[in-house]
Tab-separated table of C-alpha atoms and ligand atoms in Angstrom:
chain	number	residue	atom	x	y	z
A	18	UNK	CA	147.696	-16.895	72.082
A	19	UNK	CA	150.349	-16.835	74.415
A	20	UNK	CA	152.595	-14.002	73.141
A	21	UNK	CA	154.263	-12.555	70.436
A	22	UNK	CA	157.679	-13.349	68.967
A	23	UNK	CA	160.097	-11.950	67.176
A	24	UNK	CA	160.926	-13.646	63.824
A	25	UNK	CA	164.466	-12.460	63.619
A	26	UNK	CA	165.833	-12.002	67.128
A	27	UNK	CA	163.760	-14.039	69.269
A	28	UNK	CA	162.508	-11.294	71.271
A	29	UNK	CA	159.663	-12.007	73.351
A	30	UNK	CA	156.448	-9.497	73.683
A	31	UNK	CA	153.476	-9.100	75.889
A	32	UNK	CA	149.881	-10.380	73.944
A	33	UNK	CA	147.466	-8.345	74.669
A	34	UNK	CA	149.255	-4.879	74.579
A	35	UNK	CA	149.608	-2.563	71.169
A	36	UNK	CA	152.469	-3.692	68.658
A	37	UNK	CA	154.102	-2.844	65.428
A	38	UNK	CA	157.985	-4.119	64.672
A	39	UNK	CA	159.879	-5.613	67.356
A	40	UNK	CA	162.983	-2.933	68.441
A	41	UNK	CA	165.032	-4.697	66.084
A	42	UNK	CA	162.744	-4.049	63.364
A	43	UNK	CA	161.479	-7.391	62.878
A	44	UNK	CA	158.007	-8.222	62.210
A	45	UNK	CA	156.562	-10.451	65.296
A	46	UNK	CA	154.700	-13.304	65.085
A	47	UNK	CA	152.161	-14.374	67.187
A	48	UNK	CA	152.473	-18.081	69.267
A	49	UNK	CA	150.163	-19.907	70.767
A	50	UNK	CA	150.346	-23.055	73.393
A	51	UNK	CA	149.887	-25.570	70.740
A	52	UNK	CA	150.168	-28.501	73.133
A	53	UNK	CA	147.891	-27.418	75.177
A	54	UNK	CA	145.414	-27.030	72.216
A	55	UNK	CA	146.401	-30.258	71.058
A	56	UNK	CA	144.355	-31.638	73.718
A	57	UNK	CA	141.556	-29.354	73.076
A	58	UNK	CA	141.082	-28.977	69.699
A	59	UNK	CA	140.547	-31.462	67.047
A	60	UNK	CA	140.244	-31.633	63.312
A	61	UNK	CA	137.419	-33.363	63.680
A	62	UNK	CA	135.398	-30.868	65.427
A	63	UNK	CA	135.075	-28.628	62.576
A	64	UNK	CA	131.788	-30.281	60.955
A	65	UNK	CA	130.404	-27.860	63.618
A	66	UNK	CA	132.478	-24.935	63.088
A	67	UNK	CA	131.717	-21.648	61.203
A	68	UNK	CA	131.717	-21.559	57.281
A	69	UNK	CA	134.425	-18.945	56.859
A	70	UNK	CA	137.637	-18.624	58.328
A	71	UNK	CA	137.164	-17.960	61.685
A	72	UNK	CA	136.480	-21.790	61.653
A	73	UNK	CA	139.694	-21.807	62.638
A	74	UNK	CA	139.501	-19.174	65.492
A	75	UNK	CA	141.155	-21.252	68.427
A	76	UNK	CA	144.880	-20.573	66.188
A	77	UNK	CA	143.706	-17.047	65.786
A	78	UNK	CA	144.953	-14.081	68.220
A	79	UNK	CA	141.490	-13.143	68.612
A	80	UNK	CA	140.471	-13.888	72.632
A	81	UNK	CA	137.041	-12.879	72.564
A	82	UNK	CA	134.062	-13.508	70.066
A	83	UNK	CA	132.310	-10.329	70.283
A	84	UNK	CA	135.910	-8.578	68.644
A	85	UNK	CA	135.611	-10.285	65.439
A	86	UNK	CA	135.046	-8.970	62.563
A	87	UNK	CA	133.333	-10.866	59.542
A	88	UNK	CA	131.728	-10.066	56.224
A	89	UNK	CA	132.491	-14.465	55.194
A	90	UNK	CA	136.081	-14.278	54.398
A	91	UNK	CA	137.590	-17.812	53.657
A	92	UNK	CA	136.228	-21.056	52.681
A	93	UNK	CA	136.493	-20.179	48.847
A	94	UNK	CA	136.685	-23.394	46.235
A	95	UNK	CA	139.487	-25.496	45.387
A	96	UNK	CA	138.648	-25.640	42.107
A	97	UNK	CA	139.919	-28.875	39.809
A	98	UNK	CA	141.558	-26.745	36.478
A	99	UNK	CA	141.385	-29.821	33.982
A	100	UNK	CA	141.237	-28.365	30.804
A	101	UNK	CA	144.332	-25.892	31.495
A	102	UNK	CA	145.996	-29.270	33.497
A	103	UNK	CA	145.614	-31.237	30.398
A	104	UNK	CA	147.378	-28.470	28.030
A	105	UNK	CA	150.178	-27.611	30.490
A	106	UNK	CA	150.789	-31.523	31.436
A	107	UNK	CA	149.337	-31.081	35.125
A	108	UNK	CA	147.062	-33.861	36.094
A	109	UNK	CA	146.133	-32.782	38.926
A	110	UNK	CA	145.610	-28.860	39.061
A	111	UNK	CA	143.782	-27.410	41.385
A	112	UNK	CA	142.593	-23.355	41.862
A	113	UNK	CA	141.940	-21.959	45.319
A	114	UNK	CA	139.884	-19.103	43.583
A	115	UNK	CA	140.945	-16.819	46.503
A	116	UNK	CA	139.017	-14.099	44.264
A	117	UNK	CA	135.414	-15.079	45.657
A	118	UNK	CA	136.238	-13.518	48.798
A	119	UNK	CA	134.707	-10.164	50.083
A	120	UNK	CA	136.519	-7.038	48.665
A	121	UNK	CA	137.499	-9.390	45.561
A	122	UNK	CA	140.442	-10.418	47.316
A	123	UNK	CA	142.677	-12.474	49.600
A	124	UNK	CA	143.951	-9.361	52.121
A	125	UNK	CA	139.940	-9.947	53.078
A	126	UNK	CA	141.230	-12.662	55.646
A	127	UNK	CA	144.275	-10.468	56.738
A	128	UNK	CA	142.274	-7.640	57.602
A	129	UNK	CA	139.437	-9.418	58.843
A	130	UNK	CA	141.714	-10.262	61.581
A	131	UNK	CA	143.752	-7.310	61.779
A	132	UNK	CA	140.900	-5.282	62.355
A	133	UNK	CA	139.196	-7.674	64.819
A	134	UNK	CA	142.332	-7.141	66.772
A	135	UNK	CA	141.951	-3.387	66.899
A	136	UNK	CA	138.446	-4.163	68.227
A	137	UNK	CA	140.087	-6.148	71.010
A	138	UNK	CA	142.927	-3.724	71.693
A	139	UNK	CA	140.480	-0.648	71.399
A	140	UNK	CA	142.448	1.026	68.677
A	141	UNK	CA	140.028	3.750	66.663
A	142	UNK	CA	142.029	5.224	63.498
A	143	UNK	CA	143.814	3.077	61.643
A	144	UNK	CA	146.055	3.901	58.545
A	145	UNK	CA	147.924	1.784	55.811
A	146	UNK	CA	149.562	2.026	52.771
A	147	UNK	CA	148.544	-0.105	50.183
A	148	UNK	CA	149.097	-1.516	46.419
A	149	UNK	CA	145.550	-1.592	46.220
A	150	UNK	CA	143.278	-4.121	47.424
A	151	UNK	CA	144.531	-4.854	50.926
A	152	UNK	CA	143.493	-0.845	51.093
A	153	UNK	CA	139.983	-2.168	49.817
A	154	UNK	CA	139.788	-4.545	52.426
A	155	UNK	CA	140.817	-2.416	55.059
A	156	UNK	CA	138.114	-0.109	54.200
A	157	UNK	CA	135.532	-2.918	54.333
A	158	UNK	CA	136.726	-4.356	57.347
A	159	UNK	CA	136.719	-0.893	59.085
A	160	UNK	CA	133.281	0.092	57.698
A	161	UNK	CA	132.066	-2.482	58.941
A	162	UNK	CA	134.061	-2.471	62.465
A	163	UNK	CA	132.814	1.351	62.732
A	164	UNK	CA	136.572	2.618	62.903
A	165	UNK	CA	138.516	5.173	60.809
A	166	UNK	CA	140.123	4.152	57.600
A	167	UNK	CA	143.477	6.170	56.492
A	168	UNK	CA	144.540	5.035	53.073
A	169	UNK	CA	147.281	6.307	51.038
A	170	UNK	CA	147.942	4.685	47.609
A	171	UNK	CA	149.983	4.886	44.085
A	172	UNK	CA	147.892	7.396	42.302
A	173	UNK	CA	147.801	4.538	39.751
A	174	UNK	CA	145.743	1.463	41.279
A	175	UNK	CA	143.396	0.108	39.545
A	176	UNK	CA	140.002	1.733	39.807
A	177	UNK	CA	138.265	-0.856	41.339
A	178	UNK	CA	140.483	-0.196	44.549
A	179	UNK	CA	139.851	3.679	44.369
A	180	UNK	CA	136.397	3.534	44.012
A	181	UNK	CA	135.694	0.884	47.212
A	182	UNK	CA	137.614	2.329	49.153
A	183	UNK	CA	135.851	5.653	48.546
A	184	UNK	CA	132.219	3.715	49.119
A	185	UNK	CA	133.738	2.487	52.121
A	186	UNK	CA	134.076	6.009	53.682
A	187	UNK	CA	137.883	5.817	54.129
A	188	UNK	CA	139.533	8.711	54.007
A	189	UNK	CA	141.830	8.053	50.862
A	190	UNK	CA	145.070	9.697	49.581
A	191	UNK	CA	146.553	9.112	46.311
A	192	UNK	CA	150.531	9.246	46.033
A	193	UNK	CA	152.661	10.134	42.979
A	194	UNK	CA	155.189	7.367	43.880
A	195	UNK	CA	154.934	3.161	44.994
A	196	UNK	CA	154.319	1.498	47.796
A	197	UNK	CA	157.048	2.078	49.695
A	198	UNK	CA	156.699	5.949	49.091
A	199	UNK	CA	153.112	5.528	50.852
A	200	UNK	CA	154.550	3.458	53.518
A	201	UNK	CA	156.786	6.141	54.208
A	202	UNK	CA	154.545	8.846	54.365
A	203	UNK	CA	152.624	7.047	57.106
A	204	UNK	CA	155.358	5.893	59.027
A	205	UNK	CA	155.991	9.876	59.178
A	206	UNK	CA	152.374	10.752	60.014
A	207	UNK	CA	151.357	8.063	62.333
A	208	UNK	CA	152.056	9.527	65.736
A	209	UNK	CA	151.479	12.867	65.126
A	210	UNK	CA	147.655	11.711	63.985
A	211	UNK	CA	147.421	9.049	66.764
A	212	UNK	CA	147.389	6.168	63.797
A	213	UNK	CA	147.714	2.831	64.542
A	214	UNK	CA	149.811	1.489	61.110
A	215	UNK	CA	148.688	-1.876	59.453
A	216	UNK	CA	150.931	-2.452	56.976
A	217	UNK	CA	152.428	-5.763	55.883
A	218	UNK	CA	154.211	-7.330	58.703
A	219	UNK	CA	154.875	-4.202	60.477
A	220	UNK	CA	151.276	-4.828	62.110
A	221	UNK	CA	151.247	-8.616	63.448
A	222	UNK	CA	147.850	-9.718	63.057
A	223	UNK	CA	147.094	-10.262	59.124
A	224	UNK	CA	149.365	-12.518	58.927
A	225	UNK	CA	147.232	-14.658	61.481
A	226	UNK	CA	144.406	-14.398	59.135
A	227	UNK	CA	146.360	-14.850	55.727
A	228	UNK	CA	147.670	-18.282	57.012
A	229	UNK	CA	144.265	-19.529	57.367
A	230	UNK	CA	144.763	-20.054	53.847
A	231	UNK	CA	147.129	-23.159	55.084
A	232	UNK	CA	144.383	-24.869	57.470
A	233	UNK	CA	142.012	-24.202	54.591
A	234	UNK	CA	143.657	-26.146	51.642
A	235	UNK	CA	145.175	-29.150	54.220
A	236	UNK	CA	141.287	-29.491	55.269
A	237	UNK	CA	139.938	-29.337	51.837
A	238	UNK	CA	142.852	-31.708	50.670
A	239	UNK	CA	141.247	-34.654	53.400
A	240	UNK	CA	144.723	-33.503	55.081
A	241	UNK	CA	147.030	-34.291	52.892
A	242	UNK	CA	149.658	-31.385	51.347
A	243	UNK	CA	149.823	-31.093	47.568
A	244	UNK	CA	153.334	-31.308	46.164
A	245	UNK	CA	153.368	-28.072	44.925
A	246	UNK	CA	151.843	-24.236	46.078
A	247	UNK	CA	151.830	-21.228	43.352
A	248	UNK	CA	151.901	-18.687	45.156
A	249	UNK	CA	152.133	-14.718	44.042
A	250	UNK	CA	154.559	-12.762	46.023
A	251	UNK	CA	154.250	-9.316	47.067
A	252	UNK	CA	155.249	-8.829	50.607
A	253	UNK	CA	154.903	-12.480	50.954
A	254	UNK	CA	152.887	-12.257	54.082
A	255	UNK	CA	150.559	-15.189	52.684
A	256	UNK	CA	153.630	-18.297	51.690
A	257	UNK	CA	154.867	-16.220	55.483
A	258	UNK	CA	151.290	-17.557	56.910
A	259	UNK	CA	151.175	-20.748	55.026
A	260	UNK	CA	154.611	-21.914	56.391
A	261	UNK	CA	153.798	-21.134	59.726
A	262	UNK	CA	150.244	-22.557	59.605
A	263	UNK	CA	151.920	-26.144	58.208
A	264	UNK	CA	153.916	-25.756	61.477
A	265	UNK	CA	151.311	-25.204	63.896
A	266	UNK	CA	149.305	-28.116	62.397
A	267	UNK	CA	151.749	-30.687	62.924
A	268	UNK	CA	152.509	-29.657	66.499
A	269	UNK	CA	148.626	-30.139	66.699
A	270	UNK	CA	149.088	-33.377	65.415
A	271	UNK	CA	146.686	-32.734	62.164
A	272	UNK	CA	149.148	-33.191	59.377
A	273	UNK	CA	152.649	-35.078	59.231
A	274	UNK	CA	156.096	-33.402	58.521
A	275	UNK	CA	155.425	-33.464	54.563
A	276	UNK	CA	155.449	-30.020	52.977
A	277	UNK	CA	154.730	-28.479	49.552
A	278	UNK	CA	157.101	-27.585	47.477
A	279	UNK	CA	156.495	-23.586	48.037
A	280	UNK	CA	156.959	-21.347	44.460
A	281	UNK	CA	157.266	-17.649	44.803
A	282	UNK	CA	155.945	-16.221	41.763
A	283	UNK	CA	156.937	-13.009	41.040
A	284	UNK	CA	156.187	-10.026	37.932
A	285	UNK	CA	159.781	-9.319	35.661
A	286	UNK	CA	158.785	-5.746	36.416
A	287	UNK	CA	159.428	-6.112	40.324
A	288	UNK	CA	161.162	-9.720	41.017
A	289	UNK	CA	163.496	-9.127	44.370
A	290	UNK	CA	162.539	-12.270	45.650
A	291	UNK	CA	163.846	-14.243	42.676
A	292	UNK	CA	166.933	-12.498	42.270
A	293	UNK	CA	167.707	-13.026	46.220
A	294	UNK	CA	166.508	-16.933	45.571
A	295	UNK	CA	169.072	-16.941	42.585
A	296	UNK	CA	171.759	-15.171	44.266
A	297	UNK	CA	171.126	-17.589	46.811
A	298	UNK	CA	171.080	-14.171	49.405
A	299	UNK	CA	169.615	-13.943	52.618
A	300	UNK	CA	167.704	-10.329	51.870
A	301	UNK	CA	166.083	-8.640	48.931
A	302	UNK	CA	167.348	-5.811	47.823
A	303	UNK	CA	165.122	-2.836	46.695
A	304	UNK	CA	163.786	-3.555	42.977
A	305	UNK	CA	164.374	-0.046	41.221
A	306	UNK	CA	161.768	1.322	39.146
A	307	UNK	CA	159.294	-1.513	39.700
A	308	UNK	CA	156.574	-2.109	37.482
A	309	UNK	CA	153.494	-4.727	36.744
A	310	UNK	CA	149.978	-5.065	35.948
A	311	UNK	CA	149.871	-7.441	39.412
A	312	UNK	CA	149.908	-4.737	41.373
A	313	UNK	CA	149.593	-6.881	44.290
A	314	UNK	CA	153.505	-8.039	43.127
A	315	UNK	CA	154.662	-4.257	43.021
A	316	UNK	CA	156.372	-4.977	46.099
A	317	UNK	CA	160.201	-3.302	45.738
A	318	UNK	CA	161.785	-5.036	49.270
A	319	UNK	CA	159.320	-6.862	51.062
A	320	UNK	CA	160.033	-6.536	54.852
A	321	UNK	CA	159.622	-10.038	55.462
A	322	UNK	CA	162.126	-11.424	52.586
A	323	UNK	CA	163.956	-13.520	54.523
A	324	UNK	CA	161.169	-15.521	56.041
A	325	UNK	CA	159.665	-15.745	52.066
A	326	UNK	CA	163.228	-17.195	51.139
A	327	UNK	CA	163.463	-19.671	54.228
A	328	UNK	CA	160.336	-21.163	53.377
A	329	UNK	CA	161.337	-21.312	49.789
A	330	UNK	CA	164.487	-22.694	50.504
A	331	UNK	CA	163.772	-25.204	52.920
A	332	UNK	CA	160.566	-26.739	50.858
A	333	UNK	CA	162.678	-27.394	48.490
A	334	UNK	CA	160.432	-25.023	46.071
A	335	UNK	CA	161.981	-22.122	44.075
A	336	UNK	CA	161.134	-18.554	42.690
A	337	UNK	CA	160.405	-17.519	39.066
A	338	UNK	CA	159.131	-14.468	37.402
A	339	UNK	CA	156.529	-13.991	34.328
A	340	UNK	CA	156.378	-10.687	32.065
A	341	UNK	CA	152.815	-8.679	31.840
A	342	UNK	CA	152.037	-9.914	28.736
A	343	UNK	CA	152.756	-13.624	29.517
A	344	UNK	CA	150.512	-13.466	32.462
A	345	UNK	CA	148.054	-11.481	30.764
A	346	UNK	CA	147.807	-14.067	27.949
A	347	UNK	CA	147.051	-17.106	30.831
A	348	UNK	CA	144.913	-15.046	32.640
A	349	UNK	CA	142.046	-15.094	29.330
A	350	UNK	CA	143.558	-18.397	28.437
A	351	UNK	CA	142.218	-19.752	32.104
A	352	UNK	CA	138.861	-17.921	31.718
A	353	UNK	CA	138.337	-19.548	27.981
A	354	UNK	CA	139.441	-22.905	29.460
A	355	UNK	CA	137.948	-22.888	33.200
A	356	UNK	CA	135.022	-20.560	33.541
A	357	UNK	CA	137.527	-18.666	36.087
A	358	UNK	CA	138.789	-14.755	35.663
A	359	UNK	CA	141.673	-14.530	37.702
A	360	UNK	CA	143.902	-11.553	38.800
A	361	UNK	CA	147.143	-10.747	37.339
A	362	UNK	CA	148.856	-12.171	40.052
A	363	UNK	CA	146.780	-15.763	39.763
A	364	UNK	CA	147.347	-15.770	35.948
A	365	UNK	CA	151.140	-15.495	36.878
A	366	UNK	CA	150.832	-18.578	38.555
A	367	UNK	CA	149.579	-20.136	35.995
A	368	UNK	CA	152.272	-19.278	33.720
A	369	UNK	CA	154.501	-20.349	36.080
A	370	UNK	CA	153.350	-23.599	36.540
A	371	UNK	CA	153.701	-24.122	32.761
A	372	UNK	CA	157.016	-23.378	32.983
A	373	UNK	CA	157.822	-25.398	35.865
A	374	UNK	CA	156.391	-28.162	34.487
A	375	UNK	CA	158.231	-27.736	31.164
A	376	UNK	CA	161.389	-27.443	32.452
A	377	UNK	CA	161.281	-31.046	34.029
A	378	UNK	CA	161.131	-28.940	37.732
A	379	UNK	CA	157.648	-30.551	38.708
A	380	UNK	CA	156.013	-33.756	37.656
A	381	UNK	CA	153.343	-33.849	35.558
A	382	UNK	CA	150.943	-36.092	37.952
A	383	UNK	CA	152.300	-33.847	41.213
A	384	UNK	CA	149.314	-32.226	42.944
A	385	UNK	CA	149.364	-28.589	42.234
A	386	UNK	CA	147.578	-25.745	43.862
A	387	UNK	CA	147.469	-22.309	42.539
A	388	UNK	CA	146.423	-19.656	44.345
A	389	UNK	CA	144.601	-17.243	43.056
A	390	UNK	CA	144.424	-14.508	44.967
A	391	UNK	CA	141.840	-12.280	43.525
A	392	UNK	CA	138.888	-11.452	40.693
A	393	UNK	CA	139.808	-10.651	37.531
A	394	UNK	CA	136.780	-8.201	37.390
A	395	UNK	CA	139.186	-5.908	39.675
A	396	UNK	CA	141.688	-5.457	37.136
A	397	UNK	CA	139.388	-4.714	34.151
A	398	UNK	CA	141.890	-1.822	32.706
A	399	UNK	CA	145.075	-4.385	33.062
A	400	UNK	CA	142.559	-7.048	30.737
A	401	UNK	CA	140.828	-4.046	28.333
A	402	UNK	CA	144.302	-3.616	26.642
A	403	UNK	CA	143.487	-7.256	25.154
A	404	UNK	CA	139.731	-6.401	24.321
A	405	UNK	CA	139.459	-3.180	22.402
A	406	UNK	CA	135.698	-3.022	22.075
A	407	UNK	CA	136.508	-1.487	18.611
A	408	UNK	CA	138.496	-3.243	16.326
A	409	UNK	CA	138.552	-1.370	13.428
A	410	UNK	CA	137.289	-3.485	10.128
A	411	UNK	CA	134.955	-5.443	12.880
A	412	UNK	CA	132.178	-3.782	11.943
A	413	UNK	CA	129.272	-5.812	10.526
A	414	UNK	CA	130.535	-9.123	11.492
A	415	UNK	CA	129.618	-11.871	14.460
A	416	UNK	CA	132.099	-10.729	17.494
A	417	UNK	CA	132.142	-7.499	16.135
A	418	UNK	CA	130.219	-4.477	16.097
A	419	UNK	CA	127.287	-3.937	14.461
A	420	UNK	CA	124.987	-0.994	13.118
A	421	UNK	CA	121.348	-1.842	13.895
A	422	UNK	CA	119.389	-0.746	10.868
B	520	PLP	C1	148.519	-8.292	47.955
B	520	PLP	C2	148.318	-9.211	46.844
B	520	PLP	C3	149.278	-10.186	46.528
B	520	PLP	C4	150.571	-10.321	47.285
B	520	PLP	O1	150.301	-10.819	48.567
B	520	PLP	P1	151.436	-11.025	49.658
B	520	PLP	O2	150.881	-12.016	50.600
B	520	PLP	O3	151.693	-9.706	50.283
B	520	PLP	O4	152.638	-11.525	48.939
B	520	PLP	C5	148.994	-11.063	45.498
B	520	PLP	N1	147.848	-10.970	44.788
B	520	PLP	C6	146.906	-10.053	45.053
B	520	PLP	C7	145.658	-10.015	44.221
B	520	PLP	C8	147.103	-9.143	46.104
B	520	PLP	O5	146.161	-8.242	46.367
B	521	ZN	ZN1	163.820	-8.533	67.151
């Protein structure tokens, strides 16, 4: 790592000093001397390397070993969907079940490097606000880092989220409100408590980790891009990571200038992204009264909505939204089908791809990766509206319930 950058004015900042949002107020992101790793770092070497992401530590902000911070983050399957592929018209669907990583989801990388980097930069009590499980994660990561955990969420999260974070030993406050209420309420706290603030993109490091995702499917792929990437947009800090990860590895020579279409997939509860994509806008502007089962996607302005639109745009990819009950439906579809339980925000994917490849948008032997970004089993109240274990005039029959006499 060299320094840090600002993504909207250029600014330059110091690495190894304390940052948030650059005086501008936009997020930084971190650059390394890619040339000179060029020379030092190959593909090749990583038969040898770790089996999680830190596999792909010399790209990482992380300077020395003893900071990080692992509990095996990264590495999940790319799983080959074919039974889903076949009924959609996909050939070639793939599933990077993102759900088998620890805390149940994706923000595991993220904060896996985020709080590595608090290690480094000796920074004790941390605080975020959260949709849910990048608060899990933190908590994890932090147990396990021996720091303090300050997490304030929407009262309503799904209980899996409460409950880890609680096992975790954070210190955990629930908010009447979204999101960006709880990001507000910490953004008002933080100095007075001495917090340092990891939320999405205003802290510069889980971004680093996220875009591991990037190396990851390239390297699983033998190198070679698929044509398309599902992704499920919240604050977008993942397609963010991807798009700058596909840049970094063809400045280290790794992959050509191909890139994946990039699809921002979005709830029709909270879709900001897809109206800016259709409005063909530079911004977001704040979703009112936002609401989704994916309450990874309940996301009202991301911060970093321009960069999510750029790398839209300039993939040629495009953004699309799915209603609850659509994704809900390909969500157990996927599980009957697959053998894999996704989260609301994978199923929407999945949806999505359907539609794409209805609509004449994608081909039906492009390469398609869908992310899915975390376990179904976290969501079980979003899912037990499909599965009452009750139904009445069930009683007495197979897949029922039954009286034992
Ligand atoms: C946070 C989250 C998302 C959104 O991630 P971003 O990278 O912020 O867009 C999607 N799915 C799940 C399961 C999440 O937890
Ligand atoms: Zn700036």
């Amino acid at each position: 790592m060299t320094h840090l950058e600002c993504s909207l004015c250029n600014r330059k900042y110091e690495a190894g000093k304390t940052w948030n949002l650059c005086e501008c107020g936009g997020p930084l992101l971190v650059r390394y001397d890619l040339g000179k790793l060029r020379s030092a770092w190959s593909r090749d070497s990583l038969v040898s390397a770790p089996d999680n992401m830190w596999r792909y530590a010399p790209a990482l902000p992380v300077t020395h070993e003893t900071s990080i911070i692992t509990l095996g983050e990264g590495m999940t399957p790319l799983l080959h969907a074919a039974r889903t592929g076949e009924r959609i018209g996909a050939s070639d669907l793939l599933i990077k079940d993102e759900g088998l990583n620890p805390t149940g989801s994706f923000k595991a990388r993220g904060l896996s490097c985020a709080v590595s980097m608090c290690v480094e930069l000796g920074l004790k009590r941390l605080a975020i606000p959260s949709a849910g499980n990048a608060a899990s994660a933190l908590a994890a990561y932090a147990a396990a880092a021996g720091l303090e955990a300050n997490i304030f969420m929407p009262q309503d999260v799904p209980q899996s989220n409460f409950i880890e974070c609680k096992a975790y030993g954070a210190k955990v406050t629930l908010v009447d409100g979204l999101i960006s209420d709880c990001g507000r309420i910490v953004a008002e706290r933080r100095q007075a408590e001495g917090w340092f603030e990891i939320s999405t993109l205003k802290e510069p490091y889980r971004i680093e980790g996220k875009k591991t995702m990037g190396y990851e499917v390239a390297e699983q792929l033998g190198w070679e891009l698929p044509h398309a990437i599902f992704y499920p947009t919240g604050g977008g800090v993942g397609m963010i990571g991807m798009w700058k990860a596909f840049a970094e590895m063809e400045a280290l020579g790794w992959i050509g200038p191909e890139r994946p279409k990039m699809i921002a997939v979005q709830a029709s509860g909270c879709q900001p992204v897809v109206q800016a994509f259709e409005e063909g806008a530079e911004r977001s502007q704040f979703w009112k009264d936002a609401s989704t089962v994916a309450s990874g996607l309940r996301v009202p302005k991301p911060l970093g909505d321009f960069l999510i639109l750029q790398a839209v745009r300039e993939s040629g990819g495009t953004a699309i939204a799915i209603s609850d009950d659509e994704l809900i439906d390909a969500g157990i579809q996927l599980a009957t089908e697959e053998g894999i339980f996704v989260a609301p925000e994978g199923a929407a994917c999945v949806a999505a791809a359907e539609k794409l490849i209805r609509s004449g948008f994608l081909k039906n032997d492009d390469r398609i990766v869908i992310y899915n970004t975390g376990s179904g089993l976290k969501y079980l109240e979003a899912y037990a509206t499909r599965f009452p274990r009750t139904a009445s005039g069930e009683t007495d029959k197979l897949g029922g319930l039954i009286t034992p006499r």
